[in-house]
XYZ file of C-alpha atoms in Angstrom:
494
model
C 0.000 0.000 0.000
C 1.381 3.427 -0.881
C 1.174 6.657 1.032
C 1.510 10.202 -0.240
C 2.612 13.161 1.899
C -0.147 15.732 2.123
C 2.152 18.499 0.891
C 5.253 18.493 -1.316
C 8.618 18.715 0.370
C 10.120 21.770 -1.302
C 13.675 21.191 -0.103
C 13.953 17.559 -1.211
C 14.823 16.524 -4.750
C 14.223 13.232 -6.527
C 11.155 11.904 -4.727
C 9.357 8.970 -6.283
C 6.905 6.344 -5.089
C 7.979 2.755 -5.735
C 6.049 -0.187 -4.190
C 5.418 1.548 -0.896
C 8.923 2.956 -0.580
C 10.261 6.425 -1.273
C 13.474 6.985 -3.183
C 15.035 9.821 -1.202
C 18.346 11.298 -2.343
C 19.256 7.983 -4.028
C 18.368 5.888 -0.951
C 15.301 3.710 -0.465
C 13.101 4.476 2.548
C 9.952 2.756 3.709
C 6.834 4.879 3.972
C 7.070 4.849 7.759
C 10.702 5.946 7.561
C 9.708 8.724 5.162
C 6.946 9.875 7.511
C 9.450 10.003 10.373
C 11.891 11.935 8.211
C 9.155 14.360 7.207
C 8.106 14.967 10.799
C 11.698 15.673 11.720
C 12.170 17.935 8.681
C 15.513 16.419 7.662
C 17.219 15.624 4.397
C 18.675 12.487 5.950
C 20.430 9.983 3.682
C 21.885 12.497 1.241
C 24.314 13.667 3.894
C 22.716 17.105 4.364
C 22.977 18.362 7.943
C 19.688 17.660 9.708
C 17.478 20.637 10.616
C 15.375 20.731 13.793
C 12.183 18.698 13.543
C 8.757 20.190 14.130
C 8.615 18.583 17.567
C 11.928 20.220 18.502
C 10.633 23.600 17.352
C 7.432 23.125 19.345
C 9.358 22.212 22.500
C 11.501 25.297 22.137
C 8.685 27.757 21.372
C 5.713 26.702 23.507
C 7.298 27.649 26.877
C 7.431 31.266 25.655
C 3.818 31.529 24.433
C 1.553 32.613 27.266
C -2.174 32.651 27.981
C -3.589 36.140 28.525
C -6.923 36.649 30.250
C -8.535 40.015 30.867
C -11.400 41.533 32.787
C -12.981 44.502 31.042
C -15.619 47.047 31.899
C -17.491 48.279 28.893
C -19.519 51.479 28.834
C -20.576 52.712 25.425
C -22.077 55.878 26.891
C -18.835 57.093 28.458
C -16.729 57.021 25.292
C -15.596 53.420 25.377
C -12.825 52.747 22.833
C -14.526 49.488 21.872
C -18.217 50.259 21.238
C -20.620 47.570 20.103
C -20.331 48.533 16.424
C -16.545 48.235 16.468
C -16.651 45.088 18.569
C -18.955 43.426 16.038
C -16.491 44.346 13.272
C -13.604 42.957 15.323
C -15.488 39.766 16.055
C -16.207 39.401 12.334
C -12.457 39.116 11.748
C -11.190 37.740 15.042
C -13.775 35.034 15.661
C -15.247 36.488 18.870
C -12.027 36.316 20.898
C -13.569 37.999 23.907
C -15.941 35.200 24.844
C -19.596 35.597 25.863
C -20.775 38.702 27.622
C -21.154 38.367 31.371
C -24.163 40.537 32.246
C -25.768 41.117 35.590
C -28.875 39.044 36.350
C -32.021 40.893 35.402
C -30.100 43.595 33.558
C -29.280 42.192 30.091
C -28.582 45.625 28.628
C -26.107 46.856 31.238
C -22.997 47.958 29.334
C -20.945 48.230 32.528
C -21.129 44.508 33.214
C -17.648 42.950 33.303
C -16.488 40.943 30.314
C -13.743 38.399 30.225
C -11.407 38.074 27.311
C -8.797 35.551 26.363
C -5.870 35.461 23.987
C -2.202 34.674 23.664
C 1.117 36.471 23.872
C 4.773 35.875 23.057
C 7.618 36.461 25.527
C 10.315 38.426 23.719
C 12.743 39.262 26.525
C 13.841 37.247 29.587
C 12.769 40.100 31.888
C 9.098 39.767 30.945
C 8.222 41.895 27.907
C 5.415 40.264 25.914
C 3.991 41.176 22.513
C 0.328 40.502 21.788
C -2.624 41.963 19.879
C -4.187 45.216 20.957
C -7.650 43.693 20.640
C -6.702 41.061 23.226
C -6.106 43.629 25.979
C -8.168 46.588 24.698
C -10.042 48.267 27.559
C -8.831 45.744 30.104
C -8.915 46.776 33.762
C -7.102 43.579 34.729
C -4.581 41.585 32.715
C -3.475 38.143 33.896
C -0.697 36.151 32.289
C -0.321 32.409 32.752
C 2.872 30.696 31.653
C 2.815 27.131 30.323
C 4.428 26.035 33.627
C 1.233 27.294 35.376
C 2.839 30.334 37.004
C 0.525 33.366 36.978
C 1.426 37.053 36.925
C -0.350 40.370 36.784
C 0.345 42.027 33.443
C 1.120 45.721 33.003
C 0.247 47.397 29.703
C 3.368 49.144 28.381
C 1.927 50.508 25.146
C -0.658 49.855 22.458
C -0.854 50.561 18.738
C -4.445 50.119 17.516
C -3.413 51.095 13.973
C -1.522 47.803 13.626
C -3.447 45.928 16.363
C -0.286 45.311 18.398
C 0.447 45.835 22.074
C 3.190 45.204 24.611
C 2.652 44.111 28.207
C 5.129 43.217 30.957
C 5.199 40.827 33.867
C 7.441 41.051 36.908
C 9.614 37.984 36.365
C 13.095 37.084 35.200
C 15.026 34.380 33.355
C 11.997 33.628 31.205
C 12.010 31.524 28.018
C 11.791 33.653 24.873
C 11.195 33.473 21.139
C 13.686 35.328 18.958
C 12.656 37.549 16.080
C 13.022 36.047 12.616
C 13.398 37.585 9.175
C 9.853 37.644 7.827
C 11.002 39.355 4.642
C 12.682 36.119 3.552
C 9.518 34.006 3.900
C 8.496 32.166 0.756
C 5.017 31.053 -0.255
C 4.794 27.323 0.420
C 7.227 27.427 3.348
C 6.222 25.549 6.512
C 5.183 27.567 9.567
C 3.801 26.665 12.990
C 1.126 28.606 14.867
C 1.387 28.443 18.651
C -1.287 29.750 20.988
C -4.229 28.987 23.235
C -7.338 28.477 21.081
C -10.533 28.101 23.123
C -8.356 28.107 26.256
C -6.457 24.992 25.170
C -2.990 26.015 26.309
C 0.146 25.435 24.236
C -1.620 24.293 21.097
C 0.616 23.901 18.034
C -0.681 23.699 14.471
C 1.237 23.251 11.226
C 0.650 24.857 7.853
C 2.319 26.700 5.040
C 2.714 30.337 4.072
C -0.212 30.919 1.705
C 0.740 34.502 0.809
C 2.893 37.364 2.061
C 2.427 41.121 2.106
C -1.347 40.971 2.357
C -2.899 44.427 2.600
C -6.183 46.181 1.824
C -7.979 43.717 4.096
C -9.751 46.414 6.092
C -8.722 44.775 9.373
C -6.341 47.480 10.585
C -5.150 50.832 9.303
C -1.637 49.588 8.610
C -1.433 46.073 7.223
C 1.393 43.708 6.374
C -0.085 40.264 6.884
C 1.264 36.785 6.356
C -1.552 34.522 5.209
C -1.323 30.928 6.406
C -3.422 27.773 6.486
C -2.028 26.773 9.888
C -5.144 26.462 12.051
C -5.881 29.696 13.940
C -8.969 29.922 16.144
C -10.405 32.232 18.822
C -7.802 32.475 21.577
C -4.888 32.268 19.141
C -4.863 36.043 18.781
C -1.491 37.408 19.910
C 0.224 34.035 19.592
C 3.336 33.111 17.653
C 3.761 32.213 14.018
C 7.239 30.689 13.734
C 9.369 29.270 10.945
C 11.048 25.867 11.036
C 13.979 27.416 12.923
C 11.647 28.402 15.749
C 12.005 32.108 14.948
C 9.107 34.516 15.322
C 7.937 35.638 11.885
C 4.431 36.829 12.758
C 1.843 37.579 15.443
C -1.373 35.630 14.807
C -4.110 38.217 14.527
C -7.171 37.380 12.459
C -9.075 34.700 10.617
C -11.394 34.806 7.652
C -14.418 32.855 8.734
C -18.104 32.613 7.962
C -18.668 30.364 10.962
C -16.434 31.968 13.619
C -14.011 29.050 13.408
C -11.039 27.963 11.349
C -11.621 27.768 7.595
C -8.060 27.590 6.329
C -7.383 31.323 6.023
C -5.539 33.023 8.856
C -3.509 36.219 9.081
C -0.471 37.140 11.171
C 1.131 40.577 11.459
C 4.539 40.238 9.824
C 7.539 40.490 12.136
C 8.895 43.065 9.690
C 6.155 45.379 10.951
C 5.797 44.015 14.476
C 9.437 44.217 15.616
C 9.967 48.001 15.211
C 6.554 48.669 16.747
C 7.439 46.457 19.729
C 10.763 48.261 20.165
C 9.175 51.698 19.860
C 6.454 50.903 22.418
C 9.074 49.768 24.925
C 11.287 52.826 24.426
C 8.668 55.578 24.178
C 5.251 54.040 24.882
C 4.080 55.112 21.430
C 4.797 54.468 17.757
C 6.373 57.181 15.626
C 5.618 56.803 11.925
C 6.747 58.637 8.845
C 4.181 60.914 7.203
C 3.748 62.602 3.829
C 0.195 63.896 4.099
C -1.335 62.314 1.014
C -4.393 60.242 0.247
C -3.710 57.166 -1.854
C -5.791 55.178 -4.275
C -5.289 51.865 -6.014
C -4.832 51.761 -9.785
C -6.693 49.639 -12.301
C -6.218 49.404 -16.063
C -8.728 52.168 -16.824
C -7.079 54.586 -14.412
C -3.630 53.640 -15.681
C -4.723 54.453 -19.224
C -6.308 57.729 -18.117
C -3.050 58.843 -16.473
C -0.853 57.738 -19.341
C 0.776 54.804 -17.562
C 2.120 51.692 -19.240
C 0.662 49.432 -16.555
C -1.383 49.621 -13.352
C 1.617 49.910 -11.046
C 2.256 52.815 -8.705
C 0.441 54.807 -6.033
C -2.102 57.356 -7.243
C -2.359 60.498 -5.099
C -6.034 61.280 -4.622
C -5.508 64.118 -2.139
C -2.715 66.312 -0.724
C -3.139 67.853 2.705
C -2.394 71.554 2.774
C 0.877 72.385 4.525
C 1.958 68.738 4.685
C 5.450 67.503 3.696
C 4.001 66.371 0.357
C 2.451 69.788 -0.258
C 5.725 71.550 0.564
C 7.606 69.229 -1.808
C 5.268 70.057 -4.701
C 3.338 66.801 -4.958
C -0.063 67.226 -6.565
C -3.377 65.469 -6.750
C -3.243 63.081 -9.711
C 0.492 62.378 -9.429
C 1.396 58.693 -9.550
C 4.365 57.725 -7.373
C 6.290 54.945 -9.089
C 9.519 54.914 -7.052
C 10.477 55.689 -3.440
C 14.187 55.981 -2.630
C 14.983 53.790 -5.614
C 12.435 51.114 -4.654
C 9.722 50.480 -7.214
C 6.248 51.154 -5.832
C 3.762 48.446 -6.776
C 0.707 50.065 -5.195
C -0.491 52.387 -2.458
C -0.144 49.773 0.270
C 3.512 49.224 -0.592
C 4.152 52.987 -0.512
C 2.375 53.297 2.818
C 4.680 50.672 4.335
C 7.775 52.411 2.985
C 6.732 55.827 4.288
C 5.643 54.740 7.765
C 8.926 52.891 8.294
C 11.076 55.852 7.245
C 12.845 57.785 10.004
C 11.232 61.168 10.607
C 13.272 64.045 9.161
C 14.939 62.012 6.422
C 14.856 63.409 2.889
C 13.672 60.880 0.324
C 13.567 60.921 -3.453
C 10.304 60.186 -5.252
C 9.765 59.505 -8.918
C 6.288 60.508 -10.050
C 4.341 60.447 -13.290
C 2.566 63.760 -13.930
C 0.674 64.422 -17.141
C 2.366 61.453 -18.749
C 5.894 62.593 -17.906
C 8.198 61.320 -15.170
C 9.832 63.753 -12.790
C 11.893 63.513 -9.607
C 10.934 65.232 -6.361
C 12.526 65.337 -2.915
C 10.434 65.369 0.252
C 11.365 65.516 3.925
C 9.384 62.854 5.795
C 7.414 64.280 8.711
C 5.997 62.716 11.850
C 2.468 61.476 11.584
C 0.159 63.553 13.795
C -1.620 61.657 16.538
C -4.979 62.650 15.106
C -4.000 61.850 11.541
C -6.509 59.805 9.612
C -4.529 58.495 6.677
C -6.841 57.890 3.770
C -7.334 54.219 3.093
C -5.988 52.932 -0.165
C -9.153 52.773 -2.168
C -10.040 50.783 -5.230
C -10.982 52.381 -8.525
C -13.058 49.527 -9.898
C -14.976 51.021 -12.773
C -15.739 49.748 -16.202
C -18.908 51.491 -17.275
C -20.478 54.830 -18.056
C -22.603 57.758 -16.833
C -26.034 56.416 -17.707
C -28.495 56.269 -14.835
C -26.861 59.259 -13.108
C -28.715 62.314 -11.753
C -26.753 65.308 -10.441
C -27.758 68.609 -8.820
C -26.086 71.842 -7.828
C -24.036 71.724 -4.631
C -25.276 74.641 -2.547
C -23.839 75.659 0.813
C -26.509 73.894 2.851
C -25.996 70.603 1.036
C -22.210 70.958 1.207
C -22.465 71.480 4.966
C -24.781 68.496 5.261
C -22.267 66.329 3.397
C -19.395 67.578 5.567
C -17.621 69.694 2.927
C -16.038 73.045 3.577
C -15.786 75.349 0.593
C -16.156 72.459 -1.839
C -17.415 72.992 -5.356
C -18.925 70.512 -7.779
C -22.185 68.732 -8.449
C -23.720 66.233 -6.081
C -25.012 62.863 -7.236
C -28.602 62.560 -6.032
C -29.637 59.349 -7.736
C -27.975 56.342 -9.303
C -30.309 53.958 -11.091
C -30.012 50.354 -9.887
C -27.934 48.128 -12.165
C -27.051 51.128 -14.325
C -23.634 51.757 -15.825
C -23.088 54.535 -13.257
C -23.747 52.108 -10.402
C -21.410 49.552 -11.937
C -18.811 52.323 -12.200
C -18.953 52.681 -8.420
C -20.784 56.012 -8.151
C -23.334 56.452 -5.387
C -25.728 59.078 -4.092
C -23.918 61.742 -2.082
C -20.762 61.671 -4.189
C -19.619 65.114 -5.299
C -18.124 65.258 -8.805
C -15.403 67.923 -8.855
C -13.504 67.150 -12.075
C -14.102 65.383 -15.367
C -11.081 64.665 -17.554
C -9.119 67.099 -15.372
C -11.577 69.923 -16.122
C -13.173 71.542 -13.055
C -16.885 70.967 -12.482
C -18.464 73.797 -10.503
C -22.056 73.566 -11.698
C -24.545 71.374 -13.493
C -23.877 73.496 -16.576
C -20.169 72.542 -16.418
C -21.132 68.893 -16.027
C -23.448 69.004 -19.036
C -20.882 70.822 -21.169
C -18.094 68.328 -20.478
C -20.496 65.393 -20.861
C -21.581 66.690 -24.267
C -17.972 66.649 -25.476
C -17.537 62.972 -24.623
C -17.655 60.508 -27.458
C -19.338 57.155 -27.025
C -16.889 54.493 -25.871
C -14.360 57.077 -24.644
C -12.866 56.981 -21.166
C -13.752 59.725 -18.728
C -11.678 60.382 -15.611
C -13.650 61.842 -12.736
C -12.464 63.234 -9.420
C -15.131 62.770 -6.784
C -15.342 63.583 -3.108
C -16.965 60.933 -0.959
C -17.574 61.802 2.685
C -14.538 64.066 2.735
C -12.181 61.719 0.890
C -11.047 62.344 -2.669
C -11.209 59.493 -5.165
C -10.502 59.110 -8.876
C -12.939 57.054 -10.934
C -12.397 56.101 -14.557
C -15.441 55.094 -16.586
C -16.563 54.696 -20.181
C -19.399 56.534 -21.839
């Protein structure tokens, strides 16, 4: 009887199945021998130095992955940082990590009733610094940390970074087991990884999987995203736990799952150590995270937008807005510029640019290559420090492939502009979009304010009608719209 490994062994050459035996590096192994070799992760008979087996990695890592439990008081009325609406969104991604609500008898709607949460954490330093997810300890009035050896400690919150969903806590202990940081930038799709945590309160659980993708962004989970996607089983309670490579090095902090049931469905996400390590170090040193800042809104490119801006392909970061007085404004960057290079590094999209900027030391001058009106130019900008109240525009998608049919617009008077949250804005407001019309398929919706068409300003319905009349059927039209205070380019066909 023959047996096949569930996944290919990427580091082993010359594998064949012959009458229940594997030919491995020129040597014949029985299936049971091959299974043992696989579990130990070695190249064996070929003379290659053996690497640590999965069991060795698990033994080394699990002592440093802790169980975190919290007691929280929630009061939506007093400005709670985790209101019900946000909690529902978090539970959509994190699989209800906080557990059931513990309400007072006879008072099912009391928002001050204590809630108990549970998650995981990773000991980074022997003197008790632990990295975890912010959502694990958010709004906690008590934090308890249990080590795998059953010792319990009171945890102190050192710093939190909700924008990446990371946090650092500390316990008063010494000579603790630790997990060392690994190089997440060298991870390859298909590489084995282990997830270690405490799902459903089951301490020191280890699961095995592969790296399904790297550099995941635009997930809408956090403001700043650099996720490793893995099929290693991650469930509620795993949040804040370790994702390690086959050397036992920390390459990610398990953070979220994609699930329609609340449980594991083969798609999990871990914050890359490339992002997590500097945040951890910054929280320990200063209690906050200092990020680079340009002061621009970014938008994703598609083929239509690329064509409209004279690009050869849909690569680069499209500037949809420039904040007045920001470093970008002072450097001469303009709305509609497409950044294609940052300090010599090619920019694939807005998410990639965002990562580069936020990791740049404040005060450093950087060189940008931008495409403006079909021509490339070089600009220099001094990176600033992101304000605490900064709301960096999300990288938005410009998915549009249709036209202006089914669209009704009206003048934007001062009262309507105020109602829509605009100050001194000009344009025409979309009041109706017919269902299943080309305008709806283009992504337009009621309340959008059209400010430009083919780079021509639109200040009235008359302007809109004049520009529309000049459009030939089948031609592309590039529109600049303002949606709830955020600028966005949309490219459609008429």
